[in-house]
Coordinates of C-alpha atoms in Angstrom, one line a residue:
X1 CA -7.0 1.4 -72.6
X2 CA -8.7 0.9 -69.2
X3 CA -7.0 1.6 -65.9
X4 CA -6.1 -2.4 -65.1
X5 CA -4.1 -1.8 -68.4
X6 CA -2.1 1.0 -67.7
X7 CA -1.5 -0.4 -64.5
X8 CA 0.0 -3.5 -65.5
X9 CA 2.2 -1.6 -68.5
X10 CA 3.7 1.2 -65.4
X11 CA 4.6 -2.1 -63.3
X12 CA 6.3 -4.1 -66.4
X13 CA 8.2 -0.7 -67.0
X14 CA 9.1 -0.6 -63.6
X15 CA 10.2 -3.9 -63.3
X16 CA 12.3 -3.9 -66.2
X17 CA 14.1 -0.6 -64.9
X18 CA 14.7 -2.5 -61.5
X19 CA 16.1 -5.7 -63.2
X20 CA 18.2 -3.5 -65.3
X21 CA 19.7 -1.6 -62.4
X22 CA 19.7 -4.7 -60.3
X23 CA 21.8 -6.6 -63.1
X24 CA 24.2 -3.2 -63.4
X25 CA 24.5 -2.9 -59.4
X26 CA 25.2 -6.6 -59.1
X27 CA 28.3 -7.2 -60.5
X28 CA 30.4 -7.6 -57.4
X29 CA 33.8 -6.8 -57.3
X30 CA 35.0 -8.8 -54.4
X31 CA 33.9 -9.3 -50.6
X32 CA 34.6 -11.6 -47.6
X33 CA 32.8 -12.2 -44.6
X34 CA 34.4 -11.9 -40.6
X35 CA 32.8 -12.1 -37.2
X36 CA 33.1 -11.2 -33.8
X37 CA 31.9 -14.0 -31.0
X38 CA 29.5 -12.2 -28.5
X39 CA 29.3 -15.2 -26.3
X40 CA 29.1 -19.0 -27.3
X41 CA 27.2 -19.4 -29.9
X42 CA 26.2 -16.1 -30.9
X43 CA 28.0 -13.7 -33.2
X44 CA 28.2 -10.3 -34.9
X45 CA 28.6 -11.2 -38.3
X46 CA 30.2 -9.0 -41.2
X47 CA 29.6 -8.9 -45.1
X48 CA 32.3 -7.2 -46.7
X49 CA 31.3 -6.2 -50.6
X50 CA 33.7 -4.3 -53.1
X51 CA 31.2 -2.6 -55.2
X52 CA 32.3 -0.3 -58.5
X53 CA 31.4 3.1 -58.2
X54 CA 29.7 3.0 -61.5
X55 CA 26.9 1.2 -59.4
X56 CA 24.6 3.3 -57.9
X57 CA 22.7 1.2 -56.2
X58 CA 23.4 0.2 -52.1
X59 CA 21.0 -1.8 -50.9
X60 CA 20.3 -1.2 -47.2
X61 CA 20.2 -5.1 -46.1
X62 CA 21.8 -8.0 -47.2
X63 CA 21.9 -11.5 -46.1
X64 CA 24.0 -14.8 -45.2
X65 CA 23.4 -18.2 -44.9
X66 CA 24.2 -20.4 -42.5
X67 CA 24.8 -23.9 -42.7
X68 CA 25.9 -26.5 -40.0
X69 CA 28.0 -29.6 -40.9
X70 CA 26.0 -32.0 -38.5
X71 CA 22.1 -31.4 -39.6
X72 CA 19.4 -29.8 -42.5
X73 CA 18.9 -26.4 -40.4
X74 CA 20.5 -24.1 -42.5
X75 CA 18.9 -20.7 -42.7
X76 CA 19.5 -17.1 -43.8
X77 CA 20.3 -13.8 -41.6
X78 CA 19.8 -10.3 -42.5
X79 CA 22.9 -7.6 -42.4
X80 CA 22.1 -3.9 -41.8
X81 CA 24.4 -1.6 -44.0
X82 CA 27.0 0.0 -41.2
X83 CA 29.3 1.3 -43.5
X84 CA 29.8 3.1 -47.1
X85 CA 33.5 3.7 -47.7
X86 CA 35.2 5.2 -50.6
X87 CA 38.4 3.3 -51.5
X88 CA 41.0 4.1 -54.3
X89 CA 44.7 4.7 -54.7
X90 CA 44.2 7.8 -56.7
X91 CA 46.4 10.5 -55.7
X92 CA 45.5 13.2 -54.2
X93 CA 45.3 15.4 -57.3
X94 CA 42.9 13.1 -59.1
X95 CA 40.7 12.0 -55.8
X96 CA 37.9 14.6 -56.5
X97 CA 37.8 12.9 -60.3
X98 CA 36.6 9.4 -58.2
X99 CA 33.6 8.1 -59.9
X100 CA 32.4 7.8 -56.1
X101 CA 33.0 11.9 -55.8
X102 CA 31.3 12.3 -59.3
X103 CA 34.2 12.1 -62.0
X104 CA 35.4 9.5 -64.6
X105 CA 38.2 7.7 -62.7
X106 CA 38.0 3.8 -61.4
X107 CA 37.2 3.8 -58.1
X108 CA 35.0 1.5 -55.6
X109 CA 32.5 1.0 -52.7
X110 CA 33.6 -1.0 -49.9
X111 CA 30.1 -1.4 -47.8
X112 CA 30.1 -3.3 -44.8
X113 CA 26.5 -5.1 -43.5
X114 CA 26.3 -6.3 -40.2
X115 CA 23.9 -8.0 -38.1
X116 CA 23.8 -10.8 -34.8
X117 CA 23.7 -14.5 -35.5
X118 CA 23.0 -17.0 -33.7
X119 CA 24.5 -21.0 -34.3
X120 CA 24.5 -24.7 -33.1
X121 CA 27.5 -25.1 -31.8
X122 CA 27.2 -28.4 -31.4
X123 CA 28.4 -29.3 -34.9
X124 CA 32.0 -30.1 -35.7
X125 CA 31.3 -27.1 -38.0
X126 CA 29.4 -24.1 -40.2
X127 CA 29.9 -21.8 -42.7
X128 CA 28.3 -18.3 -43.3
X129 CA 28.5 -17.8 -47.2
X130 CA 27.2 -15.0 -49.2
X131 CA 26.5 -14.9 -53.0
X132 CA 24.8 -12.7 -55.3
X133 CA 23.5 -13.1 -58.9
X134 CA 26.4 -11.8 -61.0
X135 CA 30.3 -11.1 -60.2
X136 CA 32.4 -9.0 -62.2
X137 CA 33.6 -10.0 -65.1
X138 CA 37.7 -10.9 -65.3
X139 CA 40.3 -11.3 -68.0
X140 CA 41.5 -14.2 -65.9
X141 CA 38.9 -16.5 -65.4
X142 CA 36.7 -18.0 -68.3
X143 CA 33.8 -15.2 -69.3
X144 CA 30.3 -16.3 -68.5
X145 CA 27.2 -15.3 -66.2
X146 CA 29.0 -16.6 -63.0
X147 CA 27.2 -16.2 -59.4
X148 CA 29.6 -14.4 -56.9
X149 CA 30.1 -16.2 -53.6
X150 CA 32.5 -16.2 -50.5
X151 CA 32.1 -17.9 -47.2
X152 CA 33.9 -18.1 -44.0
X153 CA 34.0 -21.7 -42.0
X154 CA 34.0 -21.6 -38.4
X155 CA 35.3 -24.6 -36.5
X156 CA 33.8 -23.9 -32.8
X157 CA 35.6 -25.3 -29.5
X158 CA 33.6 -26.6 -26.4
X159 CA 33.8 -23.2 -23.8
X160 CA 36.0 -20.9 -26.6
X161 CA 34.4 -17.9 -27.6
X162 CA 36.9 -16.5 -30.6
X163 CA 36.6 -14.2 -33.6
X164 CA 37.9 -14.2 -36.8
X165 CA 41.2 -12.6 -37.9
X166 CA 40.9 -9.2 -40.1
X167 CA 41.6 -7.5 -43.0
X168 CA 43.0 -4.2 -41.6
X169 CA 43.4 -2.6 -45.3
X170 CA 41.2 -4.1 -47.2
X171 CA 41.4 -2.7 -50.7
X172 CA 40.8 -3.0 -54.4
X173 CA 44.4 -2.7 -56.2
X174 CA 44.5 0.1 -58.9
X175 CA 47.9 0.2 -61.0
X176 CA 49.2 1.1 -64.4
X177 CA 50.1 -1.3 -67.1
X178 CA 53.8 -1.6 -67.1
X179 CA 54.6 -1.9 -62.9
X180 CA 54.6 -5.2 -61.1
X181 CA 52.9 -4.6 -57.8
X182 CA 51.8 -5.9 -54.3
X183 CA 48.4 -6.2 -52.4
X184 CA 49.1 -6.2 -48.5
X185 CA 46.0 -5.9 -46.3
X186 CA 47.6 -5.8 -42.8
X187 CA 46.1 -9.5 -41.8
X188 CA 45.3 -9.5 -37.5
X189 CA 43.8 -11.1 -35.1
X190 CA 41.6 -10.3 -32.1
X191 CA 43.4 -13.2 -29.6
X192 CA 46.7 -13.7 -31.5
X193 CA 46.1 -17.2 -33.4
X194 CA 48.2 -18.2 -35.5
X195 CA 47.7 -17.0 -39.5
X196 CA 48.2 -19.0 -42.6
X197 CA 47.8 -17.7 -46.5
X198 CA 47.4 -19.7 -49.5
X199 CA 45.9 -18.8 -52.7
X200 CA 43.0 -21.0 -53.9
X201 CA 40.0 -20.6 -56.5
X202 CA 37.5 -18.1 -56.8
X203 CA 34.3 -19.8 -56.3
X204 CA 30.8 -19.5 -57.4
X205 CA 27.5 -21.0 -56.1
X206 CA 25.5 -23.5 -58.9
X207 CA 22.1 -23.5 -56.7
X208 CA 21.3 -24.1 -52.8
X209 CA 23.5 -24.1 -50.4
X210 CA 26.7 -25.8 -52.7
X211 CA 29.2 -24.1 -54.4
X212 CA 32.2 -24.6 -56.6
X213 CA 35.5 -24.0 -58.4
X214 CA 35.8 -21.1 -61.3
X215 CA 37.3 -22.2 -64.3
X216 CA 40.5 -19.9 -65.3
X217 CA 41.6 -18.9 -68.7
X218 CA 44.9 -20.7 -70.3
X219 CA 47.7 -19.4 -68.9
X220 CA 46.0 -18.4 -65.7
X221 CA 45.3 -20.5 -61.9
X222 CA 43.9 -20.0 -59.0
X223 CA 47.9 -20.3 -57.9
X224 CA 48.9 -17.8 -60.7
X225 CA 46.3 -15.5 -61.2
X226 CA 48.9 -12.6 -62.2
X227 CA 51.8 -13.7 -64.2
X228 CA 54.4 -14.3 -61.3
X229 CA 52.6 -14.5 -58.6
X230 CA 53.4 -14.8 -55.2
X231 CA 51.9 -15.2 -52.0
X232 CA 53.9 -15.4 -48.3
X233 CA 51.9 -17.9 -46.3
X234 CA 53.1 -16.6 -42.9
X235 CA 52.2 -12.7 -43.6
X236 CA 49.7 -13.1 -46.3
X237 CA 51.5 -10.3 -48.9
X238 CA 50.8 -11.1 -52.2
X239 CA 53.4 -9.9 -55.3
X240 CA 53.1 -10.2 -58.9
X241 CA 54.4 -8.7 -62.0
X242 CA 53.2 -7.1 -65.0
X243 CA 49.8 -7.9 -66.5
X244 CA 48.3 -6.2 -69.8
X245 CA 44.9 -3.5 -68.9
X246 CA 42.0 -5.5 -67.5
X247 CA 40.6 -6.9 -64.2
X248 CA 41.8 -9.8 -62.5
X249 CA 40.0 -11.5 -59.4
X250 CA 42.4 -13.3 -56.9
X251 CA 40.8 -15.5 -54.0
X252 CA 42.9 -16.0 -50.9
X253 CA 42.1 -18.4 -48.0
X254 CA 43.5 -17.2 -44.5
X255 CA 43.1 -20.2 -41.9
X256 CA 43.3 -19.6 -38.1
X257 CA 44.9 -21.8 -35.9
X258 CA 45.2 -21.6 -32.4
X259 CA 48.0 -22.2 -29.4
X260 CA 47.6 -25.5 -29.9
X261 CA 47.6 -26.0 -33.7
X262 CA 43.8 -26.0 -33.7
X263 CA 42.3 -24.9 -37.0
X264 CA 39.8 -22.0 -36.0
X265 CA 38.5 -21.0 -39.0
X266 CA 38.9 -20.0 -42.7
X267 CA 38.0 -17.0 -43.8
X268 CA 38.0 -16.8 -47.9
X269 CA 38.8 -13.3 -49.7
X270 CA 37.5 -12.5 -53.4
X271 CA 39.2 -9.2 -54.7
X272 CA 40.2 -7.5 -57.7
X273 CA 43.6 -6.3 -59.2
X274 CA 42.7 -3.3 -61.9
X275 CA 45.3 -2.5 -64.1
X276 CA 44.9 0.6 -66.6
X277 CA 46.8 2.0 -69.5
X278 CA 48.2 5.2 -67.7
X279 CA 52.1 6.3 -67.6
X280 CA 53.7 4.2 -65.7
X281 CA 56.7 6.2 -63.1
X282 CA 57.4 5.7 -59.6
X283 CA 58.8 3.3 -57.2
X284 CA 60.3 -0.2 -58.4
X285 CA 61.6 -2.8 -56.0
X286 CA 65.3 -2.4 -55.3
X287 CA 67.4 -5.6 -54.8
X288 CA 66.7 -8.1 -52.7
X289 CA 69.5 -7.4 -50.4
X290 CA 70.1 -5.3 -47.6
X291 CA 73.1 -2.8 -47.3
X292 CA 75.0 -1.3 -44.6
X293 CA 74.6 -3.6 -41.7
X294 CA 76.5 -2.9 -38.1
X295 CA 78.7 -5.2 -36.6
X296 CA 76.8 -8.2 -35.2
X297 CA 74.3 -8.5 -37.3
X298 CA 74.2 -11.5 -39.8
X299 CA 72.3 -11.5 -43.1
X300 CA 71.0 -15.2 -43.6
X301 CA 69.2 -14.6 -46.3
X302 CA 68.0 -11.3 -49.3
X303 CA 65.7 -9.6 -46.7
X304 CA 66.3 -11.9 -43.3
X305 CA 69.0 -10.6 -40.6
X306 CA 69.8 -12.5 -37.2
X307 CA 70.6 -10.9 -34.2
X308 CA 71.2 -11.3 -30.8
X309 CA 68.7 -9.9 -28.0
X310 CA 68.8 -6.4 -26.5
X311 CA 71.5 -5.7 -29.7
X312 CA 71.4 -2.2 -31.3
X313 CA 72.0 -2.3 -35.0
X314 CA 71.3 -0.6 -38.3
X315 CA 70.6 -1.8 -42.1
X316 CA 69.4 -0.3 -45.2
X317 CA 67.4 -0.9 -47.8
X318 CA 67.2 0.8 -51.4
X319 CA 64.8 1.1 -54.1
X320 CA 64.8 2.0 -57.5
X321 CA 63.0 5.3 -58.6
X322 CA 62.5 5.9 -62.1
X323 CA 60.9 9.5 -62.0
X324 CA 63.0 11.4 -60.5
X325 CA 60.6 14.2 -59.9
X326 CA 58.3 12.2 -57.4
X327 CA 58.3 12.5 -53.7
X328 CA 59.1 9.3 -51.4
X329 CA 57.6 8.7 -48.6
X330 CA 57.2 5.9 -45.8
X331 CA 55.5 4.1 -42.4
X332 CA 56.8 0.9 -40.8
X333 CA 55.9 -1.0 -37.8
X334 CA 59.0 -0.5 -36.1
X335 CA 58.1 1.5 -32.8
X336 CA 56.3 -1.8 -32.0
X337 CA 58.6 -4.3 -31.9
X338 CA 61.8 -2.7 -31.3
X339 CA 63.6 0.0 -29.1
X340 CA 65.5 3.2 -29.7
X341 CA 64.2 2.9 -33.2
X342 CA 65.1 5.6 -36.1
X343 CA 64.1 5.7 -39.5
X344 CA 66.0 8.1 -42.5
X345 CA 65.4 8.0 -45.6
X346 CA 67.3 9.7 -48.5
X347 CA 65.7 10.5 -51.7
X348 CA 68.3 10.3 -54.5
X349 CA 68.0 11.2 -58.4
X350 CA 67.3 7.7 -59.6
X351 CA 67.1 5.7 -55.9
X352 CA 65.1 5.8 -52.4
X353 CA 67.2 4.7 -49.8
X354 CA 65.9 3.7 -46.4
X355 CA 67.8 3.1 -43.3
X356 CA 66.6 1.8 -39.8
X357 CA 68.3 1.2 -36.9
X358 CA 66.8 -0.1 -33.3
X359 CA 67.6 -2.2 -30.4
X360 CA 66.4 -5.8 -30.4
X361 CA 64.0 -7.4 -27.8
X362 CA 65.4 -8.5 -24.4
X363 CA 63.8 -12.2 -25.0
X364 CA 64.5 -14.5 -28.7
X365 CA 61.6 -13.7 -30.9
X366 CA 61.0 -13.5 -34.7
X367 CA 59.7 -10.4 -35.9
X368 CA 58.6 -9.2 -39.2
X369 CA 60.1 -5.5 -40.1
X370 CA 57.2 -4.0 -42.5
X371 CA 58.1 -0.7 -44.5
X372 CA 55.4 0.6 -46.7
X373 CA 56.9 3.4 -49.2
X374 CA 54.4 5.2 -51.2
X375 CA 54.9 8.4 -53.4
X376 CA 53.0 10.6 -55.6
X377 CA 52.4 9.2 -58.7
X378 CA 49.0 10.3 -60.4
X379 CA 46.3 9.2 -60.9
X380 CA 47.5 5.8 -58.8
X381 CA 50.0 6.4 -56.6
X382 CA 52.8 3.4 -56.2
X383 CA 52.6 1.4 -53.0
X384 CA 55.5 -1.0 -52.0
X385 CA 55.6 -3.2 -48.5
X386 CA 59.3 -4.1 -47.6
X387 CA 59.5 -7.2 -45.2
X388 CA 62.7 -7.8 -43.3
X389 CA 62.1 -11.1 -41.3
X390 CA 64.9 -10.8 -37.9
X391 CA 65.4 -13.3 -35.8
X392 CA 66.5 -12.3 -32.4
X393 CA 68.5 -15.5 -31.2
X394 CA 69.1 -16.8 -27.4
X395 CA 72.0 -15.4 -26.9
X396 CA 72.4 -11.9 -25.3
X397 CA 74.2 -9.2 -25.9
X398 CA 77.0 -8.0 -23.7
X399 CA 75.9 -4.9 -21.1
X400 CA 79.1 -2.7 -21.9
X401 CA 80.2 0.4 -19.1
X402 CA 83.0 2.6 -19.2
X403 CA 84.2 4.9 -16.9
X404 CA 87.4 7.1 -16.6
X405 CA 90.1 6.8 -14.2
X406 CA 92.9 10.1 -14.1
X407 CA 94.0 9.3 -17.8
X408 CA 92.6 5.7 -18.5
X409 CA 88.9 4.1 -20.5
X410 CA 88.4 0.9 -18.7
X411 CA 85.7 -1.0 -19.2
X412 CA 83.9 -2.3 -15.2
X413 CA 83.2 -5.7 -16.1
X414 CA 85.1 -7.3 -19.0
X415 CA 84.6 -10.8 -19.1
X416 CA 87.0 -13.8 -20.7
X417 CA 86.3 -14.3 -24.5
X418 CA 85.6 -10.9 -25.8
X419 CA 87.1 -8.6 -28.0
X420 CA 87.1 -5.4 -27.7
X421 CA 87.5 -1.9 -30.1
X422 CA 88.0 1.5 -29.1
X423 CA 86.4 4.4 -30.9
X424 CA 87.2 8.3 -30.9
X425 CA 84.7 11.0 -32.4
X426 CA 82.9 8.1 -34.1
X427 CA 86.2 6.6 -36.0
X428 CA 88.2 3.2 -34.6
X429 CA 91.0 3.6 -32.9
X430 CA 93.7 1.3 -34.9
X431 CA 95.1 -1.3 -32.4
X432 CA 92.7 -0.2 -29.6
X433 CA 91.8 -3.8 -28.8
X434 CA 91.8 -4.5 -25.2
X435 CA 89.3 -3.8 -22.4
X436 CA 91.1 -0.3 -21.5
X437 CA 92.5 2.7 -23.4
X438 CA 95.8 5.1 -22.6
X439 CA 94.3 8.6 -23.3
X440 CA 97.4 11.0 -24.1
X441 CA 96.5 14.6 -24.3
X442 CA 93.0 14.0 -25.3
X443 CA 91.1 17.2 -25.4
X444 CA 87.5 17.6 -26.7
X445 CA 87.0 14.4 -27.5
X446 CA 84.2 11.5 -27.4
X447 CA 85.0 7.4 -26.6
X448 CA 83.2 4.8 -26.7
X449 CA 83.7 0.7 -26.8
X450 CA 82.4 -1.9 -29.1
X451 CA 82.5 -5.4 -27.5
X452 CA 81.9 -9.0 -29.1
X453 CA 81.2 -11.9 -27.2
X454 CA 82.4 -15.4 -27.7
X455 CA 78.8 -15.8 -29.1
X456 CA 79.4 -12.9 -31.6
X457 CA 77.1 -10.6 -30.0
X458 CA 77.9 -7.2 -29.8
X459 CA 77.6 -4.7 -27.1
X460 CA 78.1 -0.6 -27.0
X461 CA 79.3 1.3 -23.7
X462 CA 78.0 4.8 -23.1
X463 CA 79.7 7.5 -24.2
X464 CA 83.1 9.5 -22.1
X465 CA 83.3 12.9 -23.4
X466 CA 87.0 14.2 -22.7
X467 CA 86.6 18.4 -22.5
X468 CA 89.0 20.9 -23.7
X469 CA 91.8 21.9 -21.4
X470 CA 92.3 25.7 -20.6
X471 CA 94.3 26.7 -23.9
X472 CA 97.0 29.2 -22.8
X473 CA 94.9 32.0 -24.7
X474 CA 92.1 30.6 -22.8
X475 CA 94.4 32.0 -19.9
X476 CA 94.8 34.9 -21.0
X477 CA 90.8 35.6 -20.9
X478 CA 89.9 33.7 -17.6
X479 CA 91.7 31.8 -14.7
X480 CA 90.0 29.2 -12.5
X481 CA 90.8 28.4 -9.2
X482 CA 91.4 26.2 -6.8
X483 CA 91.6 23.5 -9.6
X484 CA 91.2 20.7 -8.2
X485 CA 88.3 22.6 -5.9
X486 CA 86.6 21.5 -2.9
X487 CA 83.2 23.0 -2.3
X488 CA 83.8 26.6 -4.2
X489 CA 85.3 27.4 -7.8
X490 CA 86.7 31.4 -8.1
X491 CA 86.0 32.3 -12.2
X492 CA 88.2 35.8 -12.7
X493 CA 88.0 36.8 -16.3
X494 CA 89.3 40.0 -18.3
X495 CA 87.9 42.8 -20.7
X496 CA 87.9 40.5 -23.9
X497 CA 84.7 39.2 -21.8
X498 CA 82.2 41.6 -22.2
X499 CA 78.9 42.1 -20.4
X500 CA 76.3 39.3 -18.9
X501 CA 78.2 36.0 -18.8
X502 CA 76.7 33.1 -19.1
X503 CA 78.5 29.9 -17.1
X504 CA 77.2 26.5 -17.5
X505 CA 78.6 23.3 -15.6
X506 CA 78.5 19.9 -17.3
X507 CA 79.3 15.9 -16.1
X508 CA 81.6 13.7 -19.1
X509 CA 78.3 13.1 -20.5
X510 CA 77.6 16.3 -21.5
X511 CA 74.4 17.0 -18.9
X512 CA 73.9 20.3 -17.7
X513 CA 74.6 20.0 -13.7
X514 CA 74.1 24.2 -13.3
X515 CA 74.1 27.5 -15.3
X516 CA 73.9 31.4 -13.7
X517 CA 74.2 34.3 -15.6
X518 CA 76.5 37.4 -14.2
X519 CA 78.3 40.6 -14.6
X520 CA 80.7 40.3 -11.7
X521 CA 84.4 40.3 -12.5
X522 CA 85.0 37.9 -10.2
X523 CA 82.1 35.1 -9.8
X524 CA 82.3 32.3 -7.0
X525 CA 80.5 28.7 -8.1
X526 CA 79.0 26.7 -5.3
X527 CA 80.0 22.9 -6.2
X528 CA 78.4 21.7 -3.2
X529 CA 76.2 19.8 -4.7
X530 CA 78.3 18.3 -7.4
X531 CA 80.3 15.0 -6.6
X532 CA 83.7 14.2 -6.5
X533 CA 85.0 14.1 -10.5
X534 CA 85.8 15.9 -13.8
X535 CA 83.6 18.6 -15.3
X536 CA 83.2 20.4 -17.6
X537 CA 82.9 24.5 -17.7
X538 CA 81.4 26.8 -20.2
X539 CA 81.6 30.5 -20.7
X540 CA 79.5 32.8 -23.2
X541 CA 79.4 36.4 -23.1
X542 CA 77.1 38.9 -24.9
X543 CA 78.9 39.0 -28.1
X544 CA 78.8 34.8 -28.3
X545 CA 82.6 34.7 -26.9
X546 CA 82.6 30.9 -26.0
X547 CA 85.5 29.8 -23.2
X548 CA 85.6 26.0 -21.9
X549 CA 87.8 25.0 -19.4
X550 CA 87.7 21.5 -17.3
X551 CA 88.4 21.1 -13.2
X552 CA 88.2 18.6 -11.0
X553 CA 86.1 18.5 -7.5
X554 CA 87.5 16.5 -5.3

């Protein structure tokens, strides 16, 4: 065989190796393109491709077309990989057992290609589209050689230079068989346009520049491409139940809209739900209700609470856990939108129960509450968003101050309308109902007043601590005097006190004013600093011997 020959027979061998690995690599698993305006006209454009792990092969450049609306000048653009991330919801157990880390478990690729274009903006529109030969196959839509394709369609204003919103999380949702689940992928934008979800066909691309609609198996849409779907159109979470083991491709469309209801762009999403025959544990949605809510807050519907601004409130949430033996964990967005903000959570046998609390924004707003519990399910761990939608009305809560005066609460500025209720240690006072409270022989305890306005918003003051008086044991182990004092206090105590003393001074809020430590037997306190009131005074000795008495600087 001469030399030609061989040569011919190594580059059909070749080629046939590179076809077959091209054919293997190209089965996409989802992708969507964004961009980020440089200046009129030009952009830094970004392919986003979901690629199985059983691939090997990432290319190093890709390309997009682009196509105006308004003339024949379409032409291609080469991406430069920029990025080669692992993604997966294994847990952490079963990560190194990745098939992107070398093992047997479903995993995938999310490579990002990106590269500067430059447009006519002249034309009421253009779209950058990407396809490639072959997409992964789906038990949803009808089995064939499909093309995979997404595009993004950019409606450009006269002197606007804006990007396209974001996929914060963008993921490939791994699950077991048996557990309904959710695919949230933290949706943003760079200037703060308005968002809009709705779920619409996968597409593929029949030749040129066109493209078109997949068909769907029976039983299946591009509206219902799990069995129950759901998709919020104002936060983009998509829900859906239980599916039987396979892979199921779900196309969103999220358009931007500007200040002025202008549509920006639409950016189209192709991704995959996988769901696998593994033992199904772990977090189920609790009811759609919320539990536990403070006075002045009003449930208006299963997850959405009104409220008036600058309000402090609490709620909770449970959900079901049917593996007792997992650990519960979650993040929210709450430090964001809302003040004085705690999160607890309680992990119960057969429940998770989750309970916020914060104050409200000083202005009317609606804000979306977002909990993301998670726990340690293997090999996928369970992932659940919570939304609780508030809506902080117009009306303003009351600004509610007490102070004390000799034996009386009173509230400084009570106004005509309200109602009031007293608390002590925590628990209402029965018939405590007016602006101003009789204390008789109160001794270490703590008040506070709830107030609701004719509007129904609600209002807590600060906190009057009321300190022990000087029992008459107390008096047999120290004496203060002069009580009331002027600038000096005289502490005189007996042998029950033993050693170095400590002596602290503290206001009705329980602040610490001053503190000395001392051995004298008879210790003078300078309270010229201190303003005219009650306080508070501790004693501790070396063997934790704790005396409080109260006296009063005039």
């Amino acid at each position: 065989m001469s030399l030609k020959h061989y040569a011919s027979l190594l580059l059909l061998i070749l080629s046939m190796v590179f076809l077959a690995t091209e054919a293997r690599a190209n089965h996409l698993a989802g992708g969507y393109i964004e961009y980020d305006c440089i200046s009129e006209g030009t952009y830094q454009v970004t392919l986003n491709i979901f690629q199985d792990c059983a691939d090997m092969l990432v290319p190093e450049i890709q390309s997009v077309r682009v196509v105006p609306s308004c003339d024949f000048n379409f032409f291609s653009s080469s991406l430069s990989l920029s990025s080669n991330e692992v993604i997966t919801e294994l847990c952490a157990a079963d990560v190194g057992n990745a098939l992107c880390t070398g093992g047997v478990l479903t995993s995938y690729r999310l490579l990002k290609y990106t590269g500067t274009v430059t447009v006519n903006t002249t034309c009421e529109s253009f779209r950058f589209f990407y396809k490639f030969n072959y997409r992964t196959e789906s038990s949803n839509i009808v089995s064939d050689l499909w093309t995979f394709y997404v595009h993004t369609v950019v409606y450009p204003q006269a002197g606007v230079c804006n990007s396209s919103p974001r996929y914060a999380n963008p993921d490939i949702i791994l699950s077991c068989v048996g557990n309904g689940d959710q695919v949230y992928m933290s949706p943003t934008d760079p200037e703060g346009d308005s968002l809009h979800f709705s779920l619409v066909s996968c597409l593929q691309s029949p030749g040129g520049n066109s493209f078109s609609t997949l068909p769907y198996q029976s039983g299946y849409s591009p509206e219902q491409p799990m069995p129950g779907s759901y998709l919020n159109p104002l936060t983009g979470l998509f829900q859906y139940g239980d599916a039987g083991a396979g892979r199921y491709s779900v196309a969103i469309q999220m358009d931007q809209y500007d200040a002025n209801a202008v549509l920006m762009s639409e950016v189209h999403i192709d991704f995959l739900i996988v769901k696998e025959n593994c033992i199904t544990a772990g977090l189920i949605l609790g009811e759609d209700a919320l539990f536990n809510l403070t006075t002045g807050v009003n449930q208006t519907g299963p997850k959405e609470l009104s409220i008036c601004q600058s309000q402090y409130f609490c709620a909770e949430y449970v959900y079901a856990l049917d593996d007792p033996s997992l650990m519960v964990n979650s993040v929210d967005n709450l430090n964001s939108l809302l003040s004085n903000v705690s999160v607890t959570w309680t992990q119960e046998t057969d429940s998770f129960r989750l309970r916020f609390c914060g104050t409200s924004p000083s202005s009317a707003a609606n804000l979306i509450l977002q909990f993301n519990v998670y726990d340690n399910h293997c090999p996928y761990q369970n992932f659940l968003l919570t939304e609780v939608f508030l809506n902080v009305t117009d009306a303003s809560s009351p600004l509610v101050d007490i102070e004390q005066f000799g034996s009386e609460l009173y509230m400084t500025t009570p106004t005509p309308g309200e109602s009031y209720q007293w608390y002590e240690n925590g628990s209402a006072i029965t018939g405590a109902s007016a602006s101003s409270l009789l204390l008789n022989n109160a001794q270490g305890l703590n008040y506070y007043l709830i107030v609701v306005s004719s509007s129904g918003c609600v209002g807590t003051s600060n906190t009057i601590s009321i300190p022990l008086a000087l029992s008459e044991l107390n008096k047999t182990i120290i004496s203060i005097h002069p009580n009331p004092a002027y600038d000096q206090l005289i502490i005189r105590w007996t042998s029950v006190l033993t050693g170095v003393k400590s002596i602290e001074i503290y206001d009705l809020q329980g602040r610490i004013l001053s503190s000395l430590t001392t051995s004298e037997y008879e210790p003078v306190l300078d309270l010229s600093s201190l303003n005219q009131g009650m306080y508070q005074l501790r004693v501790l000795d070396e063997e934790g011997t704790q005396i409080l008495a109260s006296f009063i600087k005039e």
